[in-house]
Coordinates of C-alpha atoms in Angstrom, one line a residue:
M1 CA 66.0 -50.5 43.9
T2 CA 66.5 -52.4 40.6
A3 CA 65.5 -50.4 37.6
R4 CA 63.0 -52.0 35.3
P5 CA 64.0 -52.4 31.7
G6 CA 62.1 -50.1 29.4
P7 CA 59.8 -51.3 26.6
R8 CA 61.6 -52.7 23.7
R9 CA 61.4 -50.7 20.5
T10 CA 61.1 -52.6 17.3
A11 CA 63.6 -51.5 14.8
V12 CA 62.1 -50.1 11.6
P13 CA 63.8 -51.3 8.5
P14 CA 65.4 -48.4 6.6
G15 CA 63.2 -48.9 3.5
A16 CA 59.9 -49.3 5.4
A17 CA 59.2 -45.6 5.9
G18 CA 59.9 -44.9 2.3
A19 CA 57.7 -47.7 1.1
S20 CA 54.8 -46.5 3.3
A21 CA 55.2 -43.0 2.0
G22 CA 55.2 -44.3 -1.6
A23 CA 52.1 -46.3 -1.0
E24 CA 50.3 -43.3 0.5
A25 CA 51.4 -41.2 -2.5
A26 CA 50.0 -43.8 -4.9
R27 CA 46.7 -43.9 -3.0
T28 CA 46.5 -40.1 -3.2
R29 CA 47.2 -40.1 -6.9
R30 CA 44.6 -42.8 -7.6
S31 CA 42.0 -41.0 -5.5
A32 CA 42.6 -37.7 -7.2
W33 CA 42.2 -39.1 -10.7
A34 CA 39.2 -41.1 -9.6
A35 CA 37.7 -37.9 -8.2
L36 CA 38.2 -36.2 -11.6
V37 CA 36.7 -39.1 -13.5
L38 CA 33.7 -39.2 -11.2
L39 CA 33.1 -35.4 -11.5
V40 CA 33.5 -35.3 -15.3
G41 CA 31.7 -38.5 -16.0
G42 CA 28.9 -38.3 -13.4
L43 CA 28.1 -34.6 -14.0
S44 CA 28.2 -35.0 -17.8
L45 CA 25.8 -38.0 -17.6
G46 CA 23.4 -35.9 -15.5
V47 CA 23.4 -33.0 -18.0
V48 CA 22.9 -35.3 -21.0
L49 CA 20.0 -37.1 -19.3
A50 CA 18.4 -33.8 -18.4
L51 CA 18.7 -32.6 -22.0
V52 CA 17.0 -35.8 -23.4
G53 CA 14.4 -35.9 -20.7
G54 CA 15.9 -38.9 -19.0
P55 CA 16.1 -39.8 -15.2
W56 CA 18.9 -37.3 -14.4
Q57 CA 18.2 -37.9 -10.7
V58 CA 20.6 -40.8 -10.9
L59 CA 23.2 -38.1 -10.4
A60 CA 22.7 -38.8 -6.7
I61 CA 25.0 -41.9 -7.1
L62 CA 27.8 -39.3 -7.4
H63 CA 27.6 -39.0 -3.6
L64 CA 28.1 -42.8 -3.2
G65 CA 31.0 -42.7 -5.6
A66 CA 32.6 -39.9 -3.5
L67 CA 32.3 -42.0 -0.4
A68 CA 33.7 -45.0 -2.1
I69 CA 36.8 -42.9 -3.2
W70 CA 37.2 -41.7 0.4
F71 CA 36.9 -45.0 2.2
L72 CA 38.0 -47.6 -0.4
V73 CA 40.5 -45.9 -2.6
W74 CA 42.1 -43.2 -0.3
R75 CA 41.4 -45.4 2.7
R76 CA 40.4 -42.6 5.0
S77 CA 38.3 -43.1 8.2
W78 CA 35.0 -41.7 9.5
R79 CA 37.1 -39.6 11.9
D80 CA 39.0 -38.1 8.9
L81 CA 35.6 -37.4 7.3
L82 CA 34.4 -35.4 10.3
R83 CA 37.8 -33.8 11.1
S84 CA 38.0 -30.1 12.0
A85 CA 41.7 -29.3 12.5
G86 CA 41.6 -25.5 12.5
P87 CA 42.0 -23.4 15.7
R88 CA 38.3 -22.4 15.7
S89 CA 35.5 -24.6 17.2
P90 CA 33.6 -26.3 14.4
W91 CA 30.4 -25.4 16.1
L92 CA 31.3 -21.7 16.0
L93 CA 32.2 -22.0 12.3
F94 CA 29.0 -23.8 11.5
A95 CA 26.9 -21.3 13.4
V96 CA 28.5 -18.3 11.7
G97 CA 28.1 -19.8 8.2
A98 CA 24.5 -20.9 8.8
S99 CA 23.5 -17.6 10.3
L100 CA 24.9 -15.5 7.5
C101 CA 23.4 -17.6 4.7
A102 CA 20.1 -17.9 6.6
L103 CA 19.9 -14.1 6.7
S104 CA 20.9 -13.9 3.0
A105 CA 18.0 -16.4 2.2
V106 CA 15.6 -14.1 4.0
A107 CA 16.8 -11.2 2.0
H108 CA 16.7 -13.1 -1.3
H109 CA 13.1 -14.5 -0.9
P110 CA 11.2 -11.2 -1.6
I111 CA 13.7 -10.4 -4.4
D112 CA 13.2 -13.7 -6.1
N113 CA 9.5 -13.8 -5.4
P114 CA 8.2 -10.2 -5.5
G115 CA 4.6 -11.1 -5.0
A116 CA 5.1 -13.8 -2.4
V117 CA 2.4 -13.9 0.3
L118 CA 2.7 -16.0 3.4
A119 CA -0.1 -18.6 3.9
P120 CA -2.0 -18.7 7.1
V121 CA 0.3 -20.6 9.6
T122 CA -1.2 -23.6 11.3
P123 CA 0.6 -26.2 13.5
T124 CA 0.3 -28.9 10.8
G125 CA 1.5 -26.5 8.1
L126 CA 4.4 -25.4 10.1
L127 CA 5.5 -28.9 11.0
S128 CA 5.1 -29.9 7.3
A129 CA 7.3 -26.9 6.3
L130 CA 9.9 -27.7 8.8
A131 CA 10.0 -31.3 7.8
M132 CA 10.4 -30.3 4.1
A133 CA 13.1 -27.8 4.9
L134 CA 15.0 -30.4 7.0
G135 CA 14.5 -33.3 4.7
V136 CA 14.8 -31.8 1.2
G137 CA 16.9 -28.7 1.9
V138 CA 19.3 -30.2 4.4
L139 CA 19.4 -34.0 4.4
M140 CA 18.9 -34.6 0.6
N141 CA 20.9 -31.7 -0.7
A142 CA 23.1 -29.6 1.6
V143 CA 24.7 -32.4 3.6
P144 CA 25.5 -34.9 0.8
E145 CA 26.7 -32.2 -1.5
E146 CA 29.1 -30.7 1.1
F147 CA 30.6 -34.0 2.2
S148 CA 30.9 -35.2 -1.4
L149 CA 32.3 -32.1 -3.0
R150 CA 34.2 -30.3 -0.3
R151 CA 35.5 -33.3 1.7
C152 CA 35.6 -36.6 -0.1
L153 CA 36.6 -35.1 -3.5
L154 CA 38.3 -31.8 -2.6
E155 CA 40.8 -33.3 -0.2
P156 CA 42.4 -35.8 -2.6
L157 CA 42.4 -33.2 -5.3
R158 CA 44.1 -30.7 -2.9
A159 CA 46.7 -33.3 -1.8
Q160 CA 47.6 -34.2 -5.4
F161 CA 47.1 -31.0 -7.4
G162 CA 47.1 -28.2 -4.8
G163 CA 44.5 -26.0 -3.1
G164 CA 43.8 -23.7 -6.1
F165 CA 43.0 -26.6 -8.4
A166 CA 40.8 -28.2 -5.9
L167 CA 39.0 -24.9 -5.1
W168 CA 38.1 -24.1 -8.8
T169 CA 37.3 -27.7 -9.7
T170 CA 34.8 -28.2 -6.9
A171 CA 33.3 -24.8 -7.4
L172 CA 32.7 -25.4 -11.1
A173 CA 31.4 -28.9 -10.3
F174 CA 28.9 -27.3 -7.9
V175 CA 27.5 -25.2 -10.7
V176 CA 27.3 -28.1 -13.2
M177 CA 25.6 -30.2 -10.5
H178 CA 22.6 -27.8 -10.6
L179 CA 22.4 -27.7 -14.4
P180 CA 20.0 -30.8 -14.7
T181 CA 17.6 -29.1 -12.3
W182 CA 17.5 -25.9 -14.3
I183 CA 17.3 -27.7 -17.7
S184 CA 14.4 -29.9 -16.6
S185 CA 12.6 -26.9 -15.1
H186 CA 13.0 -25.0 -18.5
A187 CA 14.8 -22.1 -16.8
T188 CA 15.0 -18.9 -18.7
V189 CA 18.2 -17.1 -19.8
S190 CA 17.6 -14.6 -17.0
T191 CA 17.5 -17.4 -14.5
Y192 CA 20.8 -18.9 -15.8
A193 CA 22.4 -15.4 -15.7
A194 CA 21.4 -15.1 -12.0
E195 CA 21.9 -18.7 -10.8
V196 CA 25.2 -19.6 -12.4
P197 CA 27.3 -16.8 -10.9
E198 CA 25.5 -17.2 -7.6
K199 CA 26.4 -20.9 -7.4
L200 CA 29.9 -20.3 -8.6
L201 CA 30.6 -17.6 -6.0
F202 CA 29.0 -19.8 -3.3
G203 CA 31.2 -22.7 -4.3
L204 CA 34.4 -20.6 -4.3
V205 CA 33.7 -19.2 -0.8
A206 CA 32.7 -22.6 0.6
A207 CA 35.8 -24.3 -0.9
W208 CA 38.1 -21.4 0.3
S209 CA 36.6 -21.8 3.8
V210 CA 37.7 -25.4 3.9
L211 CA 41.2 -24.6 2.7
R212 CA 41.6 -21.6 5.0
L213 CA 39.9 -22.8 8.2
D214 CA 40.9 -26.5 7.7
S215 CA 37.4 -27.5 8.5
L216 CA 34.2 -28.3 6.6
A217 CA 32.0 -26.7 9.3
F218 CA 31.7 -23.2 7.8
A219 CA 30.8 -24.5 4.3
L220 CA 28.4 -27.0 5.7
G221 CA 26.8 -24.2 7.8
M222 CA 26.5 -21.9 4.8
H223 CA 24.7 -24.6 2.8
V224 CA 22.5 -25.8 5.6
G225 CA 21.4 -22.3 6.7
G226 CA 20.7 -21.1 3.2
N227 CA 18.8 -24.2 2.1
F228 CA 16.8 -24.7 5.3
T229 CA 15.6 -21.1 5.4
G230 CA 14.9 -20.8 1.6
V231 CA 12.8 -24.1 1.5
L232 CA 11.1 -23.1 4.8
L233 CA 10.0 -19.7 3.4
D234 CA 8.8 -21.3 0.1
C235 CA 6.7 -23.8 2.0
L236 CA 5.2 -21.2 4.2
S237 CA 4.2 -19.0 1.2
R238 CA 1.2 -19.4 -1.0
E239 CA 2.3 -21.5 -3.9
E240 CA 0.5 -19.4 -6.5
T241 CA 2.5 -16.3 -5.4
L242 CA 5.9 -17.9 -5.9
T243 CA 7.7 -17.2 -9.2
G244 CA 10.3 -20.0 -9.0
W245 CA 14.0 -19.4 -9.8
S246 CA 16.0 -16.3 -9.4
R247 CA 16.1 -13.7 -12.2
F248 CA 18.9 -11.5 -13.2
T249 CA 17.9 -8.1 -11.7
A250 CA 19.8 -5.3 -10.0
P251 CA 18.5 -6.3 -6.5
S252 CA 19.5 -9.9 -7.0
V253 CA 23.0 -8.9 -8.1
I254 CA 23.3 -6.7 -5.1
A255 CA 22.1 -9.5 -2.7
M256 CA 24.5 -12.0 -4.4
V257 CA 27.6 -9.7 -4.1
T258 CA 26.7 -8.8 -0.6
E259 CA 26.4 -12.4 0.5
T260 CA 29.7 -13.2 -1.2
L261 CA 31.6 -10.3 0.4
V262 CA 30.2 -10.9 3.9
T263 CA 30.8 -14.6 4.0
A264 CA 34.3 -14.2 2.5
A265 CA 35.1 -11.6 5.0
A266 CA 33.9 -13.9 7.8
V267 CA 36.2 -16.7 6.4
W268 CA 39.1 -14.3 6.3
F269 CA 38.5 -13.1 9.9
L270 CA 37.9 -16.6 11.3
G271 CA 41.1 -17.8 9.6
R272 CA 43.3 -15.4 11.5
P273 CA 45.5 -16.9 14.2
S274 CA 43.6 -16.8 17.5
S275 CA 45.1 -14.9 20.4
T276 CA 45.6 -18.1 22.3
S277 CA 47.6 -19.8 19.5
A278 CA 49.6 -16.6 18.9
S279 CA 50.5 -16.3 22.6
H280 CA 52.1 -19.8 22.5
R281 CA 54.4 -19.0 19.6

């Protein structure tokens, strides 16, 4: 029986691999610096506009800029955007992150709003509250913020400058991203004292989860679970009994530290090698 010739392999020129690697390194460098310019420029513009009473909501274009860097400058695909390469299921990571922060939001609500009273629940009111929680809490805030900060911008920063730089840069950006809202709401010093460390710790844990778990799922779950539950509880409460932003009190500090420790412990635990992967070593 005559053997069939195998497929011909095209010889790769000696310099082709090096040229490809050089082009990739150049794209990564451009993407990382573009991410820094976008963060510094976009967030500074938002803060300045809030201070002068301008339309700081234009800060939303930061999300479009982050996508432009991801697709056009770094030339990554939709598959890369949704990638979850860690050993754990992304659905498990999302569920754990969402559950922990949803419980934290339930604990935070009576602390931030000591006199809050739930309004009579009607089918129309419940549907309206669910729509507000999904639309404002999740689709307008949690999802674009996570994909922008902790995927489109964190990854090129991580590739160019290292994980530690990317972690702290995106965590600080997460705090500054909320400054226009607090400024325009005339937040008190007590509110800043409570909200700034809370957002910073949240950003640090969320970014660390991306680095340790090699997946956006846990961070996305944290943000979705906390926002959805918090907005839902606000919408189901009588508006006149809500006090607005958090204030710096002993219970709020305890709740903040507890959430940080529990979510960080979950990230550490989920980041351990699974028994299946360990058995194959």
